[in-house]
Coordinates of C-alpha atoms in Angstrom, one line a residue:
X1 CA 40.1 41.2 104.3
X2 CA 38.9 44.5 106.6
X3 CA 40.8 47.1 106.5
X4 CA 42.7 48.3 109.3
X5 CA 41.3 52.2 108.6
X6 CA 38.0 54.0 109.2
X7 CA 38.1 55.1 106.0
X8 CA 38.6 51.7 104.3
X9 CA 36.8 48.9 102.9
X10 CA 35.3 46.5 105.4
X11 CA 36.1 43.6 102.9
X12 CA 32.8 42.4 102.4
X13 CA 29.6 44.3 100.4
X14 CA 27.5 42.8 103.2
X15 CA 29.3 44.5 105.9
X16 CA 28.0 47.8 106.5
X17 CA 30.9 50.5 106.3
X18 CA 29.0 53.0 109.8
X19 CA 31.6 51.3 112.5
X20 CA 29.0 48.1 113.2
X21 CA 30.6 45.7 111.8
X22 CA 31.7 44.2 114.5
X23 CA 28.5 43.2 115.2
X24 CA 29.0 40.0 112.6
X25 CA 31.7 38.9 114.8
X26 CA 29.9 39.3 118.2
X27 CA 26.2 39.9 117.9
X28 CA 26.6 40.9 121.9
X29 CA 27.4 43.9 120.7
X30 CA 23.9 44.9 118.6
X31 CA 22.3 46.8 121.1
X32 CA 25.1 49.5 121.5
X33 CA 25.4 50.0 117.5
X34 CA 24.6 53.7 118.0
X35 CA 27.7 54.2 120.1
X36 CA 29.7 52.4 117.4
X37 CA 28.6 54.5 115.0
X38 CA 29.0 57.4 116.8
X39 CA 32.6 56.6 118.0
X40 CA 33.1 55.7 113.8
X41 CA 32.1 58.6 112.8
X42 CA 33.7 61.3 115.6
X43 CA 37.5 59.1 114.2
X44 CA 36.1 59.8 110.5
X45 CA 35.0 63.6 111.4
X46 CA 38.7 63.8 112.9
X47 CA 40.3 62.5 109.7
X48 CA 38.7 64.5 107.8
X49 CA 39.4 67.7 109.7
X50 CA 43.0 66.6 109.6
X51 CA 42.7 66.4 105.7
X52 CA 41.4 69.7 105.0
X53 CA 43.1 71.9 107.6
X54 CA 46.8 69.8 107.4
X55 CA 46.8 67.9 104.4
X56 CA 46.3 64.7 106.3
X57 CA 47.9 62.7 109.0
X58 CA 51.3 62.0 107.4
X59 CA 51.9 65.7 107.3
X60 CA 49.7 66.6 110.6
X61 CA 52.1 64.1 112.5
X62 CA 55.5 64.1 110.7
X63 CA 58.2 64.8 112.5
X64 CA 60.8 66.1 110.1
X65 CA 60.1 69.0 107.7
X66 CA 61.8 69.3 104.2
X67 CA 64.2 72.5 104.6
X68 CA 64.1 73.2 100.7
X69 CA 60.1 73.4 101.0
X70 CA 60.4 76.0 104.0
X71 CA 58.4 79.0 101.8
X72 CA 56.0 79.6 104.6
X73 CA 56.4 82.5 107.4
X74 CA 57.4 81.9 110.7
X75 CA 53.9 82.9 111.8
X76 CA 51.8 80.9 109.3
X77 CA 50.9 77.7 110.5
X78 CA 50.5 74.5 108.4
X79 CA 50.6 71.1 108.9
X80 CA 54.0 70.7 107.6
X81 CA 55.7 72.7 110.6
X82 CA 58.4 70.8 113.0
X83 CA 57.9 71.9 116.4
X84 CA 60.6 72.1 118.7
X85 CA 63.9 72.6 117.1
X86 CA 64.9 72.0 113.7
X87 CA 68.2 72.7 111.8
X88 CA 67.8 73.7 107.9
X89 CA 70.5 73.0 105.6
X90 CA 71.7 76.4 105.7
X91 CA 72.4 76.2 109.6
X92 CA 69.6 78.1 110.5
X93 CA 67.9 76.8 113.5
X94 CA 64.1 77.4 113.7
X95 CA 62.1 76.7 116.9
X96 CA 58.7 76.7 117.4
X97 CA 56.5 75.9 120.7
X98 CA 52.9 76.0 121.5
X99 CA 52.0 78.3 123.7
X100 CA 48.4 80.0 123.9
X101 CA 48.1 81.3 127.4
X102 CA 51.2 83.1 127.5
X103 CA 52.0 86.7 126.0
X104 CA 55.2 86.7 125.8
X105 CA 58.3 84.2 124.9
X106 CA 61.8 84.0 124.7
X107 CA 64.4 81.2 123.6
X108 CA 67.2 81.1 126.3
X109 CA 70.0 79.0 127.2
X110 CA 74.1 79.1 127.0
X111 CA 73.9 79.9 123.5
X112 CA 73.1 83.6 125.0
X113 CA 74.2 83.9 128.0
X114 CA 71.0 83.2 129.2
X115 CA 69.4 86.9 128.4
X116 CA 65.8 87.0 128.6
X117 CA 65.5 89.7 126.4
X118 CA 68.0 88.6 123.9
X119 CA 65.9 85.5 121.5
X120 CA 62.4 87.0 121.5
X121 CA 59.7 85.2 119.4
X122 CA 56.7 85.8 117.6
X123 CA 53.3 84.4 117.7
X124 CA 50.9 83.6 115.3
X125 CA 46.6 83.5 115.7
X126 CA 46.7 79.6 117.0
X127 CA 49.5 80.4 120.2
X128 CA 52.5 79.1 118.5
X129 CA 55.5 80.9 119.0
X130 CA 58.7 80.6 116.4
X131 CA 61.7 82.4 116.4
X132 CA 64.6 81.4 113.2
X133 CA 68.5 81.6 114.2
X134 CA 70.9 82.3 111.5
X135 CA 74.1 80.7 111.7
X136 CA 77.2 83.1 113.0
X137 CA 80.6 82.0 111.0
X138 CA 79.3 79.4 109.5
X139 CA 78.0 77.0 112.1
X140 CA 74.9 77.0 114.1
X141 CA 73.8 79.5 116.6
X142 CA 73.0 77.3 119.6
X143 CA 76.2 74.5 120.3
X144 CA 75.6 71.1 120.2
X145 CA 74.7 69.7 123.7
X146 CA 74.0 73.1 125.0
X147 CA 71.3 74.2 127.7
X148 CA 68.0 76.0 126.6
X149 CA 64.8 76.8 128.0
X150 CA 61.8 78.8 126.9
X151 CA 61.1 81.8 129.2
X152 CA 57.5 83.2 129.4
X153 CA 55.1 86.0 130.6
X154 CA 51.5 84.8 131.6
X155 CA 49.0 87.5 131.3
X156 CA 49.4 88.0 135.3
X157 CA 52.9 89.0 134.8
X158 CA 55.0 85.9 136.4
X159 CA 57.8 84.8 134.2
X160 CA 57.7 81.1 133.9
X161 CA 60.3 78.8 132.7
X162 CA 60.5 75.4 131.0
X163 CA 62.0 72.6 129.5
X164 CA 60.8 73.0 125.6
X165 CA 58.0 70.3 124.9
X166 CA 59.8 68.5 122.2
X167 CA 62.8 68.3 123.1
X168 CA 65.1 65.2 122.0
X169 CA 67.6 65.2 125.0
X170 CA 67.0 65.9 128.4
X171 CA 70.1 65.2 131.2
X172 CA 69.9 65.3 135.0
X173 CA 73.1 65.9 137.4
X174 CA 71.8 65.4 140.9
X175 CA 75.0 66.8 142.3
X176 CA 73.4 70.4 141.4
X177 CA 69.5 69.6 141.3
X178 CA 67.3 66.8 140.6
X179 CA 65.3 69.0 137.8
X180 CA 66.4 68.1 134.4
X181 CA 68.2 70.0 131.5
X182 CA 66.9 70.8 128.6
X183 CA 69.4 70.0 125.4
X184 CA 69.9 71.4 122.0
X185 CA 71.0 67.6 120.1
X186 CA 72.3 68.0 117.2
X187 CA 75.6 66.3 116.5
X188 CA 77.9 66.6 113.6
X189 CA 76.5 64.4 110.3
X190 CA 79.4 62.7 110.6
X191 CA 79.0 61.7 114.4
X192 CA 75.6 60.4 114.0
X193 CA 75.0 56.5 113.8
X194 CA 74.2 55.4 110.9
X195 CA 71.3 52.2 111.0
X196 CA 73.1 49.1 109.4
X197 CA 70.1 46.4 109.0
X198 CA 66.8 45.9 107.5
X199 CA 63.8 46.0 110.0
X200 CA 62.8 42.1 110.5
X201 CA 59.8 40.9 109.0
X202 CA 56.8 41.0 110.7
X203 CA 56.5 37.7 113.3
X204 CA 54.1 35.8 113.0
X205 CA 54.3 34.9 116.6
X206 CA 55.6 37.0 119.0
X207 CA 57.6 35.7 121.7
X208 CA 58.3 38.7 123.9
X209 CA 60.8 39.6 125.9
X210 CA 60.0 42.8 128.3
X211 CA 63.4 44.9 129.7
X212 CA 64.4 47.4 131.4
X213 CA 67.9 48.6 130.0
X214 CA 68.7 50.4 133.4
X215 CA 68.0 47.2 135.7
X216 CA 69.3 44.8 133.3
X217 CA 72.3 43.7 135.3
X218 CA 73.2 42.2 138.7
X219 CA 75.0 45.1 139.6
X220 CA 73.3 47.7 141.7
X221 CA 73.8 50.2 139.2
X222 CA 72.3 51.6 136.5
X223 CA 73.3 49.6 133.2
X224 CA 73.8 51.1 129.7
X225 CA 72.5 50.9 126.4
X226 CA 75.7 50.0 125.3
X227 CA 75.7 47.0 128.2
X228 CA 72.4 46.0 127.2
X229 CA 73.5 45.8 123.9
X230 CA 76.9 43.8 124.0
X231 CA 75.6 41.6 127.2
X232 CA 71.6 41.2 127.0
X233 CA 70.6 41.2 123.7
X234 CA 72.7 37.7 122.6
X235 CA 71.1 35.9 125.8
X236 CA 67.7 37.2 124.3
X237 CA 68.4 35.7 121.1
X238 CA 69.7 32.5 122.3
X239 CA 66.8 31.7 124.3
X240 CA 64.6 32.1 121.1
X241 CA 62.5 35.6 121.6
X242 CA 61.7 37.2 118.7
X243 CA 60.4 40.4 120.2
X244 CA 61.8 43.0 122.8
X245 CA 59.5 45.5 124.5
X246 CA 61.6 48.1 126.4
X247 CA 60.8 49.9 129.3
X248 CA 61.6 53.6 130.6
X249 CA 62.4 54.6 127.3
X250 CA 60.9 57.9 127.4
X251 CA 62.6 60.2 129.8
X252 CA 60.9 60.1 133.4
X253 CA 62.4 62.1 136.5
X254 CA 61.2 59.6 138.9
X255 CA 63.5 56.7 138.1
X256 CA 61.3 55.0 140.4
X257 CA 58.3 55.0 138.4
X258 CA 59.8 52.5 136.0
X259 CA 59.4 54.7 133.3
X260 CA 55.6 55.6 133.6
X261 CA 55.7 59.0 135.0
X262 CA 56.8 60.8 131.4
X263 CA 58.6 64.3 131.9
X264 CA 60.1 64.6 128.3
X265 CA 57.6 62.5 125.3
X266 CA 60.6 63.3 122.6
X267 CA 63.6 62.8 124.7
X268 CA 65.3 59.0 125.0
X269 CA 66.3 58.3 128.6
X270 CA 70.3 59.9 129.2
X271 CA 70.2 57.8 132.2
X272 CA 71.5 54.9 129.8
X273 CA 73.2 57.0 127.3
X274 CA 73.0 58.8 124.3
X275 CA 70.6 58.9 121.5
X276 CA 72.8 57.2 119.4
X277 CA 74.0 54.1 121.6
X278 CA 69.9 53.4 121.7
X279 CA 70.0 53.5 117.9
X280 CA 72.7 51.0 117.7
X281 CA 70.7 48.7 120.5
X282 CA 67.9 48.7 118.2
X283 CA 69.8 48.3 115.4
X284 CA 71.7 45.3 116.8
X285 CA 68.5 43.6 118.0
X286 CA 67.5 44.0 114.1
X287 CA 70.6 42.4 112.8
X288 CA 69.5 39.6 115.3
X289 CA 65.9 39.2 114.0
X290 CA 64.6 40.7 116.5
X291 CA 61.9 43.3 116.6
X292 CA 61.9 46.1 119.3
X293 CA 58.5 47.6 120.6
X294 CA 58.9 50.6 122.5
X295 CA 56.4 50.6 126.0
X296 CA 54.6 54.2 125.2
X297 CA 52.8 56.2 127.8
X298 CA 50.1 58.0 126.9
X299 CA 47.7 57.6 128.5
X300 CA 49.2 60.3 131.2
X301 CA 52.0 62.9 132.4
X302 CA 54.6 63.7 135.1
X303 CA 53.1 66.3 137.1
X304 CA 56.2 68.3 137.4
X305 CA 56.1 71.7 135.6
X306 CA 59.9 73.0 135.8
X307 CA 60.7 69.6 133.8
X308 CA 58.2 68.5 132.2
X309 CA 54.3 69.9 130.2
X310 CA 52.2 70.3 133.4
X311 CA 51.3 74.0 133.7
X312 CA 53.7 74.2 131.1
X313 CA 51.7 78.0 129.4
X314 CA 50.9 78.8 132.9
X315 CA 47.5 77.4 132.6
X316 CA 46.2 74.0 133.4
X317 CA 44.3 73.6 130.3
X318 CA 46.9 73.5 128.0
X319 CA 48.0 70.1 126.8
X320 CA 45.4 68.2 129.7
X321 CA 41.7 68.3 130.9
X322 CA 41.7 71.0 133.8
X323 CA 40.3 70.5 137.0
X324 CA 39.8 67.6 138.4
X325 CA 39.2 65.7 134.8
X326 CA 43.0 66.4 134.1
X327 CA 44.6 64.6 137.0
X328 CA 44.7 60.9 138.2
X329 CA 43.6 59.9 141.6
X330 CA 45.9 57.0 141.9
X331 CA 48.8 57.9 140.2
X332 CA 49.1 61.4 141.2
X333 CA 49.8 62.1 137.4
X334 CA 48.2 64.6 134.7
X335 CA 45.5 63.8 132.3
X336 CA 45.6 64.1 128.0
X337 CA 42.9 65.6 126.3
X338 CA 42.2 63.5 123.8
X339 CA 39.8 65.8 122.1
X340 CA 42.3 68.8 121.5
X341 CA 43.7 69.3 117.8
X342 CA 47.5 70.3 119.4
X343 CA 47.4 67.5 121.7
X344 CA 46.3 65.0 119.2
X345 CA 49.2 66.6 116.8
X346 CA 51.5 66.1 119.7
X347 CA 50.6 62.7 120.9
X348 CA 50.8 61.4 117.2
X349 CA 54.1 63.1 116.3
X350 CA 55.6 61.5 118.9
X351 CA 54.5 58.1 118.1
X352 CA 56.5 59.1 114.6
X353 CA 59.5 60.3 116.0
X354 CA 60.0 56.9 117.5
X355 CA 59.2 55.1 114.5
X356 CA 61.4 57.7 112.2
X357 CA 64.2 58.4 114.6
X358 CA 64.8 55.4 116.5
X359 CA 63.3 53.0 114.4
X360 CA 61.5 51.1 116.4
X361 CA 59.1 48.3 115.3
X362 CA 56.2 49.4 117.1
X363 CA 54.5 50.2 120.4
X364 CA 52.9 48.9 123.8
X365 CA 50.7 51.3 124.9
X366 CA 50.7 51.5 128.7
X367 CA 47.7 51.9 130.5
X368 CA 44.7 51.6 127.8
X369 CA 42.2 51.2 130.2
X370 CA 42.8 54.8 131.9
X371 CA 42.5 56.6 128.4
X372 CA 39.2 54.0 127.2
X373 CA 37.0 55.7 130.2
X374 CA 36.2 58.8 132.4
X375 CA 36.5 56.7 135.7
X376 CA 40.2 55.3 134.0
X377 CA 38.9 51.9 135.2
X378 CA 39.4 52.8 139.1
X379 CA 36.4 52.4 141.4
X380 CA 33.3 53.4 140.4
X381 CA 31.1 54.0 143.7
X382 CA 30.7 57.8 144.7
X383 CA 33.4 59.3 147.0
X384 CA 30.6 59.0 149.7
X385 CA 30.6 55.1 149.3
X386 CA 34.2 54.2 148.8
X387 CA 37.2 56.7 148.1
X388 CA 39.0 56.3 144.5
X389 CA 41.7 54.2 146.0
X390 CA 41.4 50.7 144.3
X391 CA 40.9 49.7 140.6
X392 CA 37.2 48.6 139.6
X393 CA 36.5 45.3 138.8
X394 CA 34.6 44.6 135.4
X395 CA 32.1 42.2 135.1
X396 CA 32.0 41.6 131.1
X397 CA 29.2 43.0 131.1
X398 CA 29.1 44.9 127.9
X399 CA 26.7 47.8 129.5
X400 CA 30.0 48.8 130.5
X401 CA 31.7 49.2 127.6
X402 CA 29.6 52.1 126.3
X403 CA 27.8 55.0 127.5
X404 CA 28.6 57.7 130.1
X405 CA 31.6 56.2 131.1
X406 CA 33.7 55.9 128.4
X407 CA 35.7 58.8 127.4
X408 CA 35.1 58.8 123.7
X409 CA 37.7 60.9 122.6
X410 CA 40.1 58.9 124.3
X411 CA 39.2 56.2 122.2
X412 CA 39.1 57.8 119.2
X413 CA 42.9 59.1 119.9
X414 CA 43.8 54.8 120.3
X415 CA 41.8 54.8 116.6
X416 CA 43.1 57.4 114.8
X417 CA 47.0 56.6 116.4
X418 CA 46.4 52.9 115.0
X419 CA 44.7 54.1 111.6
X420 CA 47.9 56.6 111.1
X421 CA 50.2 53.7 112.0
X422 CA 49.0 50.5 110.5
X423 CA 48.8 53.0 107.2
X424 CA 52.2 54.7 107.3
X425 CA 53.9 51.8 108.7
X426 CA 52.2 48.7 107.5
X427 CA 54.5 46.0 109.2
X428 CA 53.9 48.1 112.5
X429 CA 52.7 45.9 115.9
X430 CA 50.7 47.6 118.6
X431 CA 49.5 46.0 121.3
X432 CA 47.2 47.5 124.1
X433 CA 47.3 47.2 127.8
X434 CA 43.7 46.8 128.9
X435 CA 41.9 45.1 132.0
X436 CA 38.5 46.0 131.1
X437 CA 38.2 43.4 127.9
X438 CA 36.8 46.2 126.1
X439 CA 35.2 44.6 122.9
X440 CA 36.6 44.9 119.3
X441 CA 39.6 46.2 120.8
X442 CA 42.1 44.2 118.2
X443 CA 39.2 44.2 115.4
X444 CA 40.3 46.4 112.2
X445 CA 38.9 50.1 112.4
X446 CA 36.5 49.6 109.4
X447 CA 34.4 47.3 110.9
X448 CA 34.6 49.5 114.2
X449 CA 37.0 48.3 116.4
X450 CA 39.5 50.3 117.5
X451 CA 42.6 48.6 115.6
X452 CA 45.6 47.0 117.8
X453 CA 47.4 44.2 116.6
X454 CA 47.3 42.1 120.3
X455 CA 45.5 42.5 123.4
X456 CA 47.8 41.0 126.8
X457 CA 45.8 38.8 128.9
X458 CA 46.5 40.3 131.8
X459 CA 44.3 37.8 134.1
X460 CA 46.5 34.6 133.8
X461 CA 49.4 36.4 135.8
X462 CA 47.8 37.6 138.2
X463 CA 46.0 34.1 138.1
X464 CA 49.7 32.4 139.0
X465 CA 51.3 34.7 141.3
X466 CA 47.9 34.5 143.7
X467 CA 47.9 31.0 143.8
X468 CA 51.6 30.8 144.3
X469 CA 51.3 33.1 147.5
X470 CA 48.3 31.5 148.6
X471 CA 47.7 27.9 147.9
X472 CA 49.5 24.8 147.6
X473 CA 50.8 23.2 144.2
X474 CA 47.7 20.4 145.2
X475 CA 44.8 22.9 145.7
X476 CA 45.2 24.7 142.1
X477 CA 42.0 24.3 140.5
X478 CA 42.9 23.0 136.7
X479 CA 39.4 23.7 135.5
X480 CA 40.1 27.6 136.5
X481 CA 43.5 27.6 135.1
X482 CA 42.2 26.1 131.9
X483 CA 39.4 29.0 131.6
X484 CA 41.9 31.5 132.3
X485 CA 44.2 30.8 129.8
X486 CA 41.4 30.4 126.9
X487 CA 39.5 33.1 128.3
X488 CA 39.9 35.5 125.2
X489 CA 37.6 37.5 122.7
X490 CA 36.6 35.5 119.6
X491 CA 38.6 37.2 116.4
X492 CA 41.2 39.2 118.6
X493 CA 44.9 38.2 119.1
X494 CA 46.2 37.8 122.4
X495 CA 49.5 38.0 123.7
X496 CA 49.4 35.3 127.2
X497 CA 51.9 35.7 129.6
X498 CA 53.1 34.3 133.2
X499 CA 54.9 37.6 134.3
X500 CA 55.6 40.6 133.5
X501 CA 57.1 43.9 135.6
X502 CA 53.9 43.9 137.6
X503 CA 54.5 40.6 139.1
X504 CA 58.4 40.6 139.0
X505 CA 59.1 44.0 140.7
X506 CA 56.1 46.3 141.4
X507 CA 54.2 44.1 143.5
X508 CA 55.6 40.6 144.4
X509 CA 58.9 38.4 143.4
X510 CA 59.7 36.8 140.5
X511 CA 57.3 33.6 139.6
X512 CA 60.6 31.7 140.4
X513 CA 61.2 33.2 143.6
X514 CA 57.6 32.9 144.8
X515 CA 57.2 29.1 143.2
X516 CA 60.2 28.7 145.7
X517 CA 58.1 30.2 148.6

């Protein structure tokens, strides 16, 4: 068998080890073995860079530092470092944040009154700034649940503030402002929930059920985690799922955005609750069986800058593409890039923390298609032809798949998060969300495909709910509906579904409420 890393075995001598491999599965793909290789060998240049500057991707992207180990500076840098905040066994509090442009920064919040001049920090040669707390009478220096910010100086002289960029908790109170709050989390050891069951086995077929914790009841409210726990999560299991994806995890401002418009990566939604009554949700749904896969955006950002990363140094290069290359048309959101070494560090710590803190089961990654090219899979004629208004078709044809318009780094990030997953977490499930039916997208990395578990097959619901709204139950063409449910690459699982949020909420009724006309 292949294995699921670009620096593995492809599991057969005959199978060159370059990223073509694929090739035996889908001969299609022959005349673009150059780009294969060259996308191979850009994940394997990355890896080793990782290796020799961090001591590989466990420690480049791990989330939790070992307090006894701490022997380094605050101003060295090594792969080992927690960003954001972390609390040593001693009670000293160290924070760190990565901030090039700036030159100057300071930790503020209640824990000092708020005085800019009061927590300064220092900065090493790579822009990361770290300042180290020691406790005061015997406990530590910032209060639990407290507000902080970082304050900076941009080389033009405005002071800029922000929410810090891995922060775990992040609250709103609309009856003083809309922006959100920036926490210090750190409850007593004794407070903290404490996960009761083993993770469930791997399924062998998923049966997924997709929430939304806050919509998950008549009521016109928003529900709990707690709620979802005590009154979803046994109708889920009686009705014979065996897999939750949950939505909106990751705090968004813009409850309206059903979760896709990130503000805080690090920080669990307070809209349901705390940290904690998410832990015990996902802990329950283990007791039940069930695994939980958390829906993960990365494939863009919140604009806003007060609450969330854009602009976050004062510069619009910092953890996105500037210009035009770092914002999408349709979604009015900001743009990764993929090919930065603190971006990379960032996207894949995250993708940890959720594994290591939460303990989730694995991940949906929201919008693959955006992060696969440079035109993110919206129309493709210039600005003169037709405005960037409506998604591009694709034809199949594979010409599309490589060249000009694919954003390579992008890509490799989708590689190197499924080669650091698949290896630290072996029972792990990813599945990507792609409408483009890039090829070898769920074929293992060392035959050169890019390494998700499932693919969805996003063309049989929007197969139903169009012939719902616009045909009668005697005009559906059987034929079609046959090739549109078989319709799938040979070698690469598929996760088929009727609905999903897109039909059910975004864009149209439920399949039951349109069935009904």
């Amino acid at each position: 068998m292949a294995d699921n890393s670009v620096m593995g075995s492809t599991g057969n001598e005959q199978v060159p080890a370059d990223g073509t491999g694929v090739i035996q599965l889908d001969p299609w793909l022959s005349p673009f073995k150059d780009a294969l290789r060259k996308r191979y060998s850009h994940a394997q240049d990355w890896i080793q860079k990782i290796n020799e500057t961090e001591g590989g991707l466990d420690k480049f992207s791990k989330v939790r530092e070992n307090p006894t180990s701490l022997k380094h500076s605050l101003i060295s840098f090594q792969g080992c470092e927690l960003f954001g905040f972390n609390v040593h066994d001693n009670g000293d509090i160290t924070y760190r944040e990565w901030a090039p442009y700036v030159t100057q920064a300071n930790l503020i919040g209640d824990f000092n009154g708020w005085n800019r001049d009061a927590t300064p920090m220092k900065r090493n040669d790579y822009g990361v700034w770290a300042v180290t707390l020691p406790p005061h009478d015997g406990h530590p220096a910032i209060p639990h649940d407290s507000k902080v910010k970082i304050s900076m100086i941009t080389p033009e002289g405005e002071r800029i503030e922000r929410l810090p960029a891995w922060i775990t908790r992040a609250t709103q109170d609309l009856s003083i402002s809309p922006l959100y709050d920036a926490r210090f989390w750190n409850p007593p050891k004794s407070e903290r929930y404490t996960f009761k069951h083993a993770k469930p086995a791997k399924p062998k077929s998923a049966r997924i059920y997709e929430a939304h914790v806050g919509i998950s009841s008549p009521e016109l409210r928003i529900t709990t985690y707690k709620e979802f726990t005590s009154n979803v999560l046994p109708r889920i299991h009686h009705l014979g799922y065996n897999v939750i994806q949950l939505m909106a995890i990751m705090e968004h401002a813009y409850y309206a955005s059903f979760g896709y418009q990130i503000n805080s990566f690090f920080a669990a939604s307070s809209r349901y609750g705390t940290p904690d009554e998410l832990r015990e949700l996902i802990d329950t749904a283990h007791g039940l069986g069930i695994t939980v896969l958390l829906d993960v955006v990365h494939s863009h950002a919140s604009k806003n800058a007060l609450d969330g990363l854009n602009n976050f140094d004062g510069s619009d290069h910092h953890y996105f593409h500037s210009g035009a290359k770092g914002s999408h048309e349709l979604w009015d959101s900001r743009l990764f890039n993929y090919g930065s070494h603190e971006v990379l560090r960032f996207l894949l710590s995250n993708l940890r923390f959720w594994m290591d803190e939460y303990q989730f089961d694995g991940f949906r990654f929201d919008g693959v298609t955006s992060m696969l090219y440079n035109h993110h899979g919206i129309g493709r004629q210039t600005l003169q032809e037709i405005p960037l208004t409506r998604i591009s078709g694709f034809s199949g044809g594979y010409h599309e798949y490589f060249g000009p318009g694919v954003d390579e780094d992008g890509v490799v990030y989708l590689m190197l998060a499924n080669e650091m997953l698949h290896n630290l977490y072996p029972n792990c499930i990813t599945i990507a969300e792609d409408v483009s039916g890039m090829p070898a997208l769920c074929l293992p990395l060392s035959l050169g495909g890019i390494g998700f578990d499932y693919r969805l097959a996003m063309a049989i619901p929007d197969l139903y709910i169009k012939w719902l709204k616009e045909k009668e139950d005697n005009e559906w063409d059987m034929g079609a509906l046959c090739f549109t449910l078989t319709n799938r690459r040979h070698g690469e699982k598929t996760i088929a579904y009727a609905e999903s949020h897109d039909q059910a909420y975004v864009f149209h009724a439920t399949i039951d409420l349109g069935g009904r006309g």
